[in-house]
Coordinates of C-alpha atoms and ligand atoms in Angstrom, one line a residue:
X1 CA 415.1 6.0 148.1
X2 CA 418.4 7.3 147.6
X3 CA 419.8 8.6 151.6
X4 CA 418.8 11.9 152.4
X5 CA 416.4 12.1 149.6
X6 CA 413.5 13.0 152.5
X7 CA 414.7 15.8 153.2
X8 CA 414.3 18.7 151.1
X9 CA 410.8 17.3 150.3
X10 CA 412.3 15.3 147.7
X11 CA 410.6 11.6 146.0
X12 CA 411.6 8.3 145.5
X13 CA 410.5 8.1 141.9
X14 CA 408.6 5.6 140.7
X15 CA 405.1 4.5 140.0
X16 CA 402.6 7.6 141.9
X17 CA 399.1 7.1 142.5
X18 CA 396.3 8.2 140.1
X19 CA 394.3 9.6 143.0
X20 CA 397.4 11.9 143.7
X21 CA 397.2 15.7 144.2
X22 CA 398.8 18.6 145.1
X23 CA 396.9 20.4 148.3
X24 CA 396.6 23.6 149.7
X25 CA 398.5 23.0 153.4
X26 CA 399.0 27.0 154.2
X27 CA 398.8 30.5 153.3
X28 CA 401.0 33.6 154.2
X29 CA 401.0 37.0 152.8
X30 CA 403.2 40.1 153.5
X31 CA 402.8 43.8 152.5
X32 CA 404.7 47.1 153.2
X33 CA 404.0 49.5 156.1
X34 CA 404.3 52.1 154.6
X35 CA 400.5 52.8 153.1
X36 CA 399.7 55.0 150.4
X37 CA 395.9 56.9 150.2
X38 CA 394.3 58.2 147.6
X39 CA 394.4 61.6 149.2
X40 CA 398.3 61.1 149.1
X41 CA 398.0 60.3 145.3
X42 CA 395.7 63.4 144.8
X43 CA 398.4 65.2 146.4
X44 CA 400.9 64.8 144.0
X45 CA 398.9 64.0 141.0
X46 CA 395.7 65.4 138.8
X47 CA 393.4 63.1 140.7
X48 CA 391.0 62.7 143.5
X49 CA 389.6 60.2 146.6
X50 CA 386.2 60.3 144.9
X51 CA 387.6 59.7 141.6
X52 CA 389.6 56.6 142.6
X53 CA 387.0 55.3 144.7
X54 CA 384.1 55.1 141.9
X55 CA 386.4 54.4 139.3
X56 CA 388.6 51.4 141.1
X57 CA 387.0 50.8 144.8
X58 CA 390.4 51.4 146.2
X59 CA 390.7 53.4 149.3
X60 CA 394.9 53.3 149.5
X61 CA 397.6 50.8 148.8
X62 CA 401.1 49.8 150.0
X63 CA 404.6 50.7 149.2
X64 CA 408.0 49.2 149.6
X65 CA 410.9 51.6 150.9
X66 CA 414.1 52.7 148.7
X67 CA 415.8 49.7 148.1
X68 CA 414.0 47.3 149.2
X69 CA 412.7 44.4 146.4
X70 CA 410.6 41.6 145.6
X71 CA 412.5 38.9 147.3
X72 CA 411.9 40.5 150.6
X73 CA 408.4 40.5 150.6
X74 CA 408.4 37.1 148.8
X75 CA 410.6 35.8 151.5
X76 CA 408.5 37.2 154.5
X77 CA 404.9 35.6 152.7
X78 CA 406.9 32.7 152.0
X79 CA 408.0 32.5 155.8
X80 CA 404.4 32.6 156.9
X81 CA 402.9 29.8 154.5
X82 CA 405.1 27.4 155.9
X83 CA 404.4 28.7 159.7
X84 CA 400.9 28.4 159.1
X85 CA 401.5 24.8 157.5
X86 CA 403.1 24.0 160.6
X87 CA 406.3 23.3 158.5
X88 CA 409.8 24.5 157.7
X89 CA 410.7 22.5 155.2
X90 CA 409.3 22.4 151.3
X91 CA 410.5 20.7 148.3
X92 CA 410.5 23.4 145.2
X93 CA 409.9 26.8 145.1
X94 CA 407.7 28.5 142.2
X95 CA 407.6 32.4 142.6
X96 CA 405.2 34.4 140.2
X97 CA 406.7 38.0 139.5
X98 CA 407.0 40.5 136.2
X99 CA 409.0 42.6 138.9
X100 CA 411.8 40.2 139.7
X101 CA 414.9 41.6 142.1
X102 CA 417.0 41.9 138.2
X103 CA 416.3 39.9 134.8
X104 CA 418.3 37.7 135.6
X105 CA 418.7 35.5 137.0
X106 CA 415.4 34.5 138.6
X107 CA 414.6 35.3 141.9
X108 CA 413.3 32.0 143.6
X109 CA 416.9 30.9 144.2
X110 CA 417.5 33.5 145.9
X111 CA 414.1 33.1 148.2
X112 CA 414.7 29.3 148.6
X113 CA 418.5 29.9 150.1
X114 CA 417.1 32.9 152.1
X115 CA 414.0 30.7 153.6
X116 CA 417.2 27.7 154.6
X117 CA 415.3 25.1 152.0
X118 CA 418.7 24.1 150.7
X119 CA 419.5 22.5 147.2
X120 CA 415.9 22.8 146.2
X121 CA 414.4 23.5 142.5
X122 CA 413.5 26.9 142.1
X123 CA 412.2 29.2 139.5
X124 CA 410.2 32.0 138.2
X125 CA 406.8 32.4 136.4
X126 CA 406.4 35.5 134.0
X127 CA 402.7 35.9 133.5
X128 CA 401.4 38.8 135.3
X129 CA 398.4 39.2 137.1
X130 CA 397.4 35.2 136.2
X131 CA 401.1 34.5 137.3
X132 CA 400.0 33.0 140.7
X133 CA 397.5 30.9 139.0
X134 CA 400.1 29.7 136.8
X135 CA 402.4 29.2 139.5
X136 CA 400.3 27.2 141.0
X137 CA 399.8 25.1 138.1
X138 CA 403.5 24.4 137.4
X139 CA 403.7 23.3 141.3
X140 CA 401.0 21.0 141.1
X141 CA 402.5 19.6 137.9
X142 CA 405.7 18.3 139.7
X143 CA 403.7 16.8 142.7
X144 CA 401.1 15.4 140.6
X145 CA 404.6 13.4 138.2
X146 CA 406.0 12.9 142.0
X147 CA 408.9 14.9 141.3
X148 CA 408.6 16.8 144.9
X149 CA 406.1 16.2 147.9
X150 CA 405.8 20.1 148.8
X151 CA 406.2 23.2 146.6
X152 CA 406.3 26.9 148.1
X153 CA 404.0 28.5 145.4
X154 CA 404.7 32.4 145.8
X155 CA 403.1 35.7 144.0
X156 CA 405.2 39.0 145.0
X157 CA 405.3 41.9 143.0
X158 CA 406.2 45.6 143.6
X159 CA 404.8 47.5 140.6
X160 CA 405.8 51.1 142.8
X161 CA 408.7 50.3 141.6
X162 CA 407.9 50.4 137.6
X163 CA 404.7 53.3 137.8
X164 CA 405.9 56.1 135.8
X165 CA 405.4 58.6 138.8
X166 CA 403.2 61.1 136.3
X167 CA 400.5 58.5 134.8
X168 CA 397.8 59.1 137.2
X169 CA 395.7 55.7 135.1
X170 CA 398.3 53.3 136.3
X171 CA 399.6 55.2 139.6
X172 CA 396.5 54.9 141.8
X173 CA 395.9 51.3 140.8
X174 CA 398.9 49.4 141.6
X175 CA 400.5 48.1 145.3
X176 CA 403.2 46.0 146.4
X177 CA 402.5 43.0 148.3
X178 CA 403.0 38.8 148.6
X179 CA 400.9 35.9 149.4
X180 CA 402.5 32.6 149.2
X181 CA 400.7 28.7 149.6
X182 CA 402.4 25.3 150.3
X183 CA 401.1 22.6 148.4
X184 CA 401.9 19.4 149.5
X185 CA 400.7 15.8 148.3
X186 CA 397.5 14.5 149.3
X187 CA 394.4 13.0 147.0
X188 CA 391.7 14.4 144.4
X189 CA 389.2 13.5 147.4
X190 CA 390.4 15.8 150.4
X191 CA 389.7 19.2 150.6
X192 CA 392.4 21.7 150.0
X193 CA 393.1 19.6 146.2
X194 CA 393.6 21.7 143.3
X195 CA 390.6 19.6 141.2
X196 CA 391.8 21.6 137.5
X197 CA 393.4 23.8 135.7
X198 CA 392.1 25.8 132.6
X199 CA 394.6 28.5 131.5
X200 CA 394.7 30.6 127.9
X201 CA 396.9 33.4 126.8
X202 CA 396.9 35.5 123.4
X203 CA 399.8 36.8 122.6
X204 CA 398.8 39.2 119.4
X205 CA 397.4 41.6 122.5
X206 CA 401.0 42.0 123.5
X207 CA 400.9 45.8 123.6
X208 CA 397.9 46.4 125.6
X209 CA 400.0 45.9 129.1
X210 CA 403.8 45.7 129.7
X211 CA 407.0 47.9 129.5
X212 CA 409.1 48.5 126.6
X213 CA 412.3 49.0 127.8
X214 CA 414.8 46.3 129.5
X215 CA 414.6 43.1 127.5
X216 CA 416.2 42.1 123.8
X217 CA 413.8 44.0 121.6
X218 CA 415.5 47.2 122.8
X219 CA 418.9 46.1 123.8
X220 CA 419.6 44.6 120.3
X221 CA 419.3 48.4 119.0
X222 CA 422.4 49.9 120.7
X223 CA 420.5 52.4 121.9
X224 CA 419.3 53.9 125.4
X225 CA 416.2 53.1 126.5
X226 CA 413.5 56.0 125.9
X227 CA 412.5 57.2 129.0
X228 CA 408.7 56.6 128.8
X229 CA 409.8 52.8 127.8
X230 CA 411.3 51.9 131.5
X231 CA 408.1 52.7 132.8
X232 CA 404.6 50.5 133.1
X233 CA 401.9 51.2 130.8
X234 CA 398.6 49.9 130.0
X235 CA 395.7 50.8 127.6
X236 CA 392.9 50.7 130.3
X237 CA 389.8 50.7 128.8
X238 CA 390.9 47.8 126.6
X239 CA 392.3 45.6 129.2
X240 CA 389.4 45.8 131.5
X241 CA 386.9 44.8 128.7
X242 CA 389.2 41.9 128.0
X243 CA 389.5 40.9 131.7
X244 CA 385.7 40.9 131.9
X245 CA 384.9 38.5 129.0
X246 CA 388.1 36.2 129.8
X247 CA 387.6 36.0 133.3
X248 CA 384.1 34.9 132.7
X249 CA 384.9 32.5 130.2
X250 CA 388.0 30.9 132.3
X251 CA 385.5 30.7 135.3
X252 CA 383.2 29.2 133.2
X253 CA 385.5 26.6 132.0
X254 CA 386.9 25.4 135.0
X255 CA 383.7 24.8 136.5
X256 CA 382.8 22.7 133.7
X257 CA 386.4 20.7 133.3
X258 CA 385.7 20.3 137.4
X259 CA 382.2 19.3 136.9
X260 CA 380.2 21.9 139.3
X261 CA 377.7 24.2 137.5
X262 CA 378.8 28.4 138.1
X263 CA 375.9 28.9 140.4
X264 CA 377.1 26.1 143.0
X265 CA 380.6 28.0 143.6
X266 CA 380.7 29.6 147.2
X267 CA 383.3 32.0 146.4
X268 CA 384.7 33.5 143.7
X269 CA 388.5 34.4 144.5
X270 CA 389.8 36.7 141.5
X271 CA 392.7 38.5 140.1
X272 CA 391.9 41.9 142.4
X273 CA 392.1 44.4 139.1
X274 CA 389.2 46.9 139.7
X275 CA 385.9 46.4 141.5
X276 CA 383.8 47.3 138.8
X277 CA 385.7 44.7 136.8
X278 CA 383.9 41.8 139.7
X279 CA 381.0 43.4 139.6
X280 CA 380.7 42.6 135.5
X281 CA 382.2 39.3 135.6
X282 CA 379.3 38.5 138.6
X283 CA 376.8 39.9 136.2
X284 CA 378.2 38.3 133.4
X285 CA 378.1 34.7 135.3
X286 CA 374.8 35.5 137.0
X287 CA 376.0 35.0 140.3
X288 CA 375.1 37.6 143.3
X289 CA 378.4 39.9 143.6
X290 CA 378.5 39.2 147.2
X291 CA 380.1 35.7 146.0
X292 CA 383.2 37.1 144.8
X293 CA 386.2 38.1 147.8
X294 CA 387.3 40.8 147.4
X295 CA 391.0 43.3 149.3
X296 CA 391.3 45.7 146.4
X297 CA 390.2 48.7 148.4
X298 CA 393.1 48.4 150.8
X299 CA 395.5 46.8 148.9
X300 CA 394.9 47.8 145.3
X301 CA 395.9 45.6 142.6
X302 CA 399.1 43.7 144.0
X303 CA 399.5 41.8 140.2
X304 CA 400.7 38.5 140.7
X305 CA 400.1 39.3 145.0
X306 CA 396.6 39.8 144.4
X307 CA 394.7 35.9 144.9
X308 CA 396.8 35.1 147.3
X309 CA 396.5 37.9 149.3
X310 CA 392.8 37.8 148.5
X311 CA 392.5 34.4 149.6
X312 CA 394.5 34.9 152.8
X313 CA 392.2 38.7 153.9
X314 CA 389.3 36.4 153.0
X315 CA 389.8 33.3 155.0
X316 CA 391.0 35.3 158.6
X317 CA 387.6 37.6 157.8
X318 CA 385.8 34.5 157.7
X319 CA 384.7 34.9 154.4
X320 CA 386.2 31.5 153.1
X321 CA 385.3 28.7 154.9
X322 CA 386.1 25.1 154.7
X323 CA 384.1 22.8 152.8
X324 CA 383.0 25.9 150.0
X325 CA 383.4 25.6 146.5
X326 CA 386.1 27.9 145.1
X327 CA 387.3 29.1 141.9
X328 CA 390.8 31.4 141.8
X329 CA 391.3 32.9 138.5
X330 CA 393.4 35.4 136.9
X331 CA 393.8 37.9 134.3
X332 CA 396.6 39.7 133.3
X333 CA 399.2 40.7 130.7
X334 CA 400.5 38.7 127.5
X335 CA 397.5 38.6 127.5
X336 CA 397.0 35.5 129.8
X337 CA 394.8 34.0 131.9
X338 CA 393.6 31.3 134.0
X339 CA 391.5 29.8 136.6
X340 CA 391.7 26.5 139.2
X341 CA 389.0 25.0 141.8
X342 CA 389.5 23.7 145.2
X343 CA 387.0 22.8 148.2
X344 CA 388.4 25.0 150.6
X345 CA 390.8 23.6 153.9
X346 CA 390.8 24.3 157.1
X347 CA 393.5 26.4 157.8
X348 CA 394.8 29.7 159.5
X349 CA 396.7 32.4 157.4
X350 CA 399.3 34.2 158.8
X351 CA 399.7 38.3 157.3
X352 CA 402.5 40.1 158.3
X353 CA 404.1 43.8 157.6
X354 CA 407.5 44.3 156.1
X355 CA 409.3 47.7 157.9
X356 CA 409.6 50.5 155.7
X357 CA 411.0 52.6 158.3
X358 CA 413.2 55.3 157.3
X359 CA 412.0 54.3 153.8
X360 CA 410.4 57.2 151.4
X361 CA 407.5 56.8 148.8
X362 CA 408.1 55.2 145.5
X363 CA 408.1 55.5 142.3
X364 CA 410.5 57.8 141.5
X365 CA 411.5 59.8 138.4
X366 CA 414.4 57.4 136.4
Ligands
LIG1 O1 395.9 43.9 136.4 C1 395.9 43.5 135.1 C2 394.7 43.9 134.4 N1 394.4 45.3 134.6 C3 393.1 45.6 134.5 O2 392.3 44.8 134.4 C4 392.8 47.1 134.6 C5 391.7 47.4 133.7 N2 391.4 48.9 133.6 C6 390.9 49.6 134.6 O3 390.8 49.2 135.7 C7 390.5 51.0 134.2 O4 390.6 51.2 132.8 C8 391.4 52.2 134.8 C9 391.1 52.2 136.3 C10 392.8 51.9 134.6 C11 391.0 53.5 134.2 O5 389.6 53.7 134.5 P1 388.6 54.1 133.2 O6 387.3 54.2 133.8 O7 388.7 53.0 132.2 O8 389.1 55.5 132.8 P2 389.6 55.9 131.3 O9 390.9 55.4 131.0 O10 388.5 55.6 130.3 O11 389.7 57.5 131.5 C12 388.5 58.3 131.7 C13 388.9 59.6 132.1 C14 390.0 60.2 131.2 O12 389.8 61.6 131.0 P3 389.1 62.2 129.7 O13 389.9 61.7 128.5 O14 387.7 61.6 129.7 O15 389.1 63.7 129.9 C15 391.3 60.0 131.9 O16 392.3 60.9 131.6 O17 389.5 59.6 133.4 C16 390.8 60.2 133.3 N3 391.6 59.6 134.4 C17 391.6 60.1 135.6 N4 391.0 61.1 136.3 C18 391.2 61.3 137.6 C19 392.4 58.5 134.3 N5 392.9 58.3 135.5 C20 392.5 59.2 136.3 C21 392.7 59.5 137.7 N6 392.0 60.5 138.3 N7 393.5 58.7 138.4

């Protein structure tokens, strides 16, 4: 081992075990103060409490403050996975956003330096909603080839900032918020181990979710951006009947690539889109919808936030417990998707709330 190469969670290189594994060593989350109800929505838009309720099962959600950003919520979930892993140190960081601080460049850098990692790798995964699950992949994959021993796997999005402030479909659905794990290395055999990974995209449903404007399709026209193009947008209807047939199958899938059948899975942690989306996806698998965890009606749909976050409300409720069976999986734009399994850990989340004071309600009119 080169000197210093310890620190920074860095390898030696060389042969690794086949038994090797990335594991699940703590869990943070961070969301705004500042919380948004549905009676404040109905207050500025054409909608209503009941409405959102039946339609969603979310009660309010959370917004960052004028000029605040991703990083600082990523930072502050980051922050408290490593506390609750009883660690300071980790050896990569993989952030999951579609709502980095800018383009470009990406904002784990900047997350890493601001968390005191030093020189570490750092990067960004672009797959909405399933980017956690994704992000989690890619952090497994450079434990599992011994490239690191510990990777800061973070999903942070603030979609407040991207809402067109008029679409009542996409306003009352979307929070800000981050959750954050640290994998570290360990073996297939303890709890904690990410067992699998099944993960899918299709990329000819492109226009179904996204935004129009800011990237080289648009650019390369010389023209301004139309204004309805900066903003979110989603075909609902379409989307959720896609989530409910891929999450299904991706659940499906990693049971069977992990080798448990659907019915012996404890919990069900999913992307936290819409209840009435769970509710088909536990009719769909046959399993009693009590089995799947659930945050939405307090946090909304957080994007690439929402497992983590999920995972962390659920474990400090007591709803995750070590020693269940777990699958995580995710649905979201591109289209993509994906799912993973892991025996639950022991271990104590930490949840935290970033100050909005003197901060106003997003989004705002471009
Ligand atoms: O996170 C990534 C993946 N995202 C998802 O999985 C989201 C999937 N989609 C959904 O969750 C739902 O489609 C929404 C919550 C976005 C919309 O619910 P919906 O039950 O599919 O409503 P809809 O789009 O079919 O609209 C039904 C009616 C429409 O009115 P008309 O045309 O029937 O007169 C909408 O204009 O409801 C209206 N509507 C609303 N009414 C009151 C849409 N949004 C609202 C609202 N308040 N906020």
């Amino acid at each position: 081992m080169r000197p210093g190469n310890e620190r920074y969670g860095r390898t030696a290189g060389g042969p690794r075990s086949p038994d090797r594994a990335a594991v699940v060593a703590g869990l943070g989350a961070a969301v705004p103060q500042t919380v948004v109800t549905n009676d404040d929505l109905a207050g500025v838009l054409d909608t209503d409490d009941a409405w959102i309720r039946r339609r969603t099962g979310i009660r309010q959600r959370r917004a960052i403050a004028t000029g605040q950003a991703t990083s600082d919520l990523a930072v502050e979930a980051a922050r408290n996975a490593l506390a609750s892993a009883g660690t300071a140190d980790a050896g990569a960081v993989v952030l999951a956003t579609s709502t980095p601080d800018q383009l470009c460049p990406a904002t784990a850098p900047n997350v890493a330096s601001r968390i005191g990692l030093g020189p570490v790798p750092a990067f960004d995964v672009q797959a909405v909603c399933t980017g956690f699950v994704y992000a989690l992949a890619s952090g497994a994959g450079l434990i599992s080839l011994g490239v690191v021993d510990s990777v800061l796997v973070i999903g942070a999005d603030t979609f407040s900032t991207i809402l067109d402030p008029e679409d009542r479909a996409t306003r009352v659905v979307f929070g800000d918020g981050a959750g954050a794990v640290l994998l570290r290395a360990g073996s297939r055999t303890e709890p904690g181990a990410l067992l699998d990974f099944s993960l899918g995209s299709d990329g000819s449903s492109v226009d179904l979710i996204g935004m129009g404007a800011g990237g080289s399709r648009q650019w390369s026209t010389g023209l301004p951006a139309k204004a309805e193009d900066t903003y979110f947008s989603m075909r609902g209807q379409a989307v959720f009947k896609q989530a409910v047939s891929r999450m299904a199958e991706s659940a499906q899938d990693i049971a069977a690539r992990t080798g448990w059948a659907v019915e012996e899975v404890d919990s069900f942690v999913f992307h936290q889109a819409n209840s009435r989306i769970l509710a088909a996806v536990a009719r769909q698998l046959g399993v009693p919808v009590e089995r799947f965890r659930t945050n939405i009606a307090d946090l909304g749909n957080t994007v690439a936030a929402s497992i983590p976050l999920a995972l962390a409300d659920a474990t400090a409720e007591g709803e995750l417990t070590p020693g269940q069976k777990v699958v995580l999986t995710g649905f979201g734009g591109g289209l993509t998707w994906g799912s993973t399994a892991v025996v639950w850990p022991g271990l104590e989340p930490l949840r935290t709330e970033l100050s909005t004071e003197a901060g106003d309600f997003l989004p705002k009119y471009r």
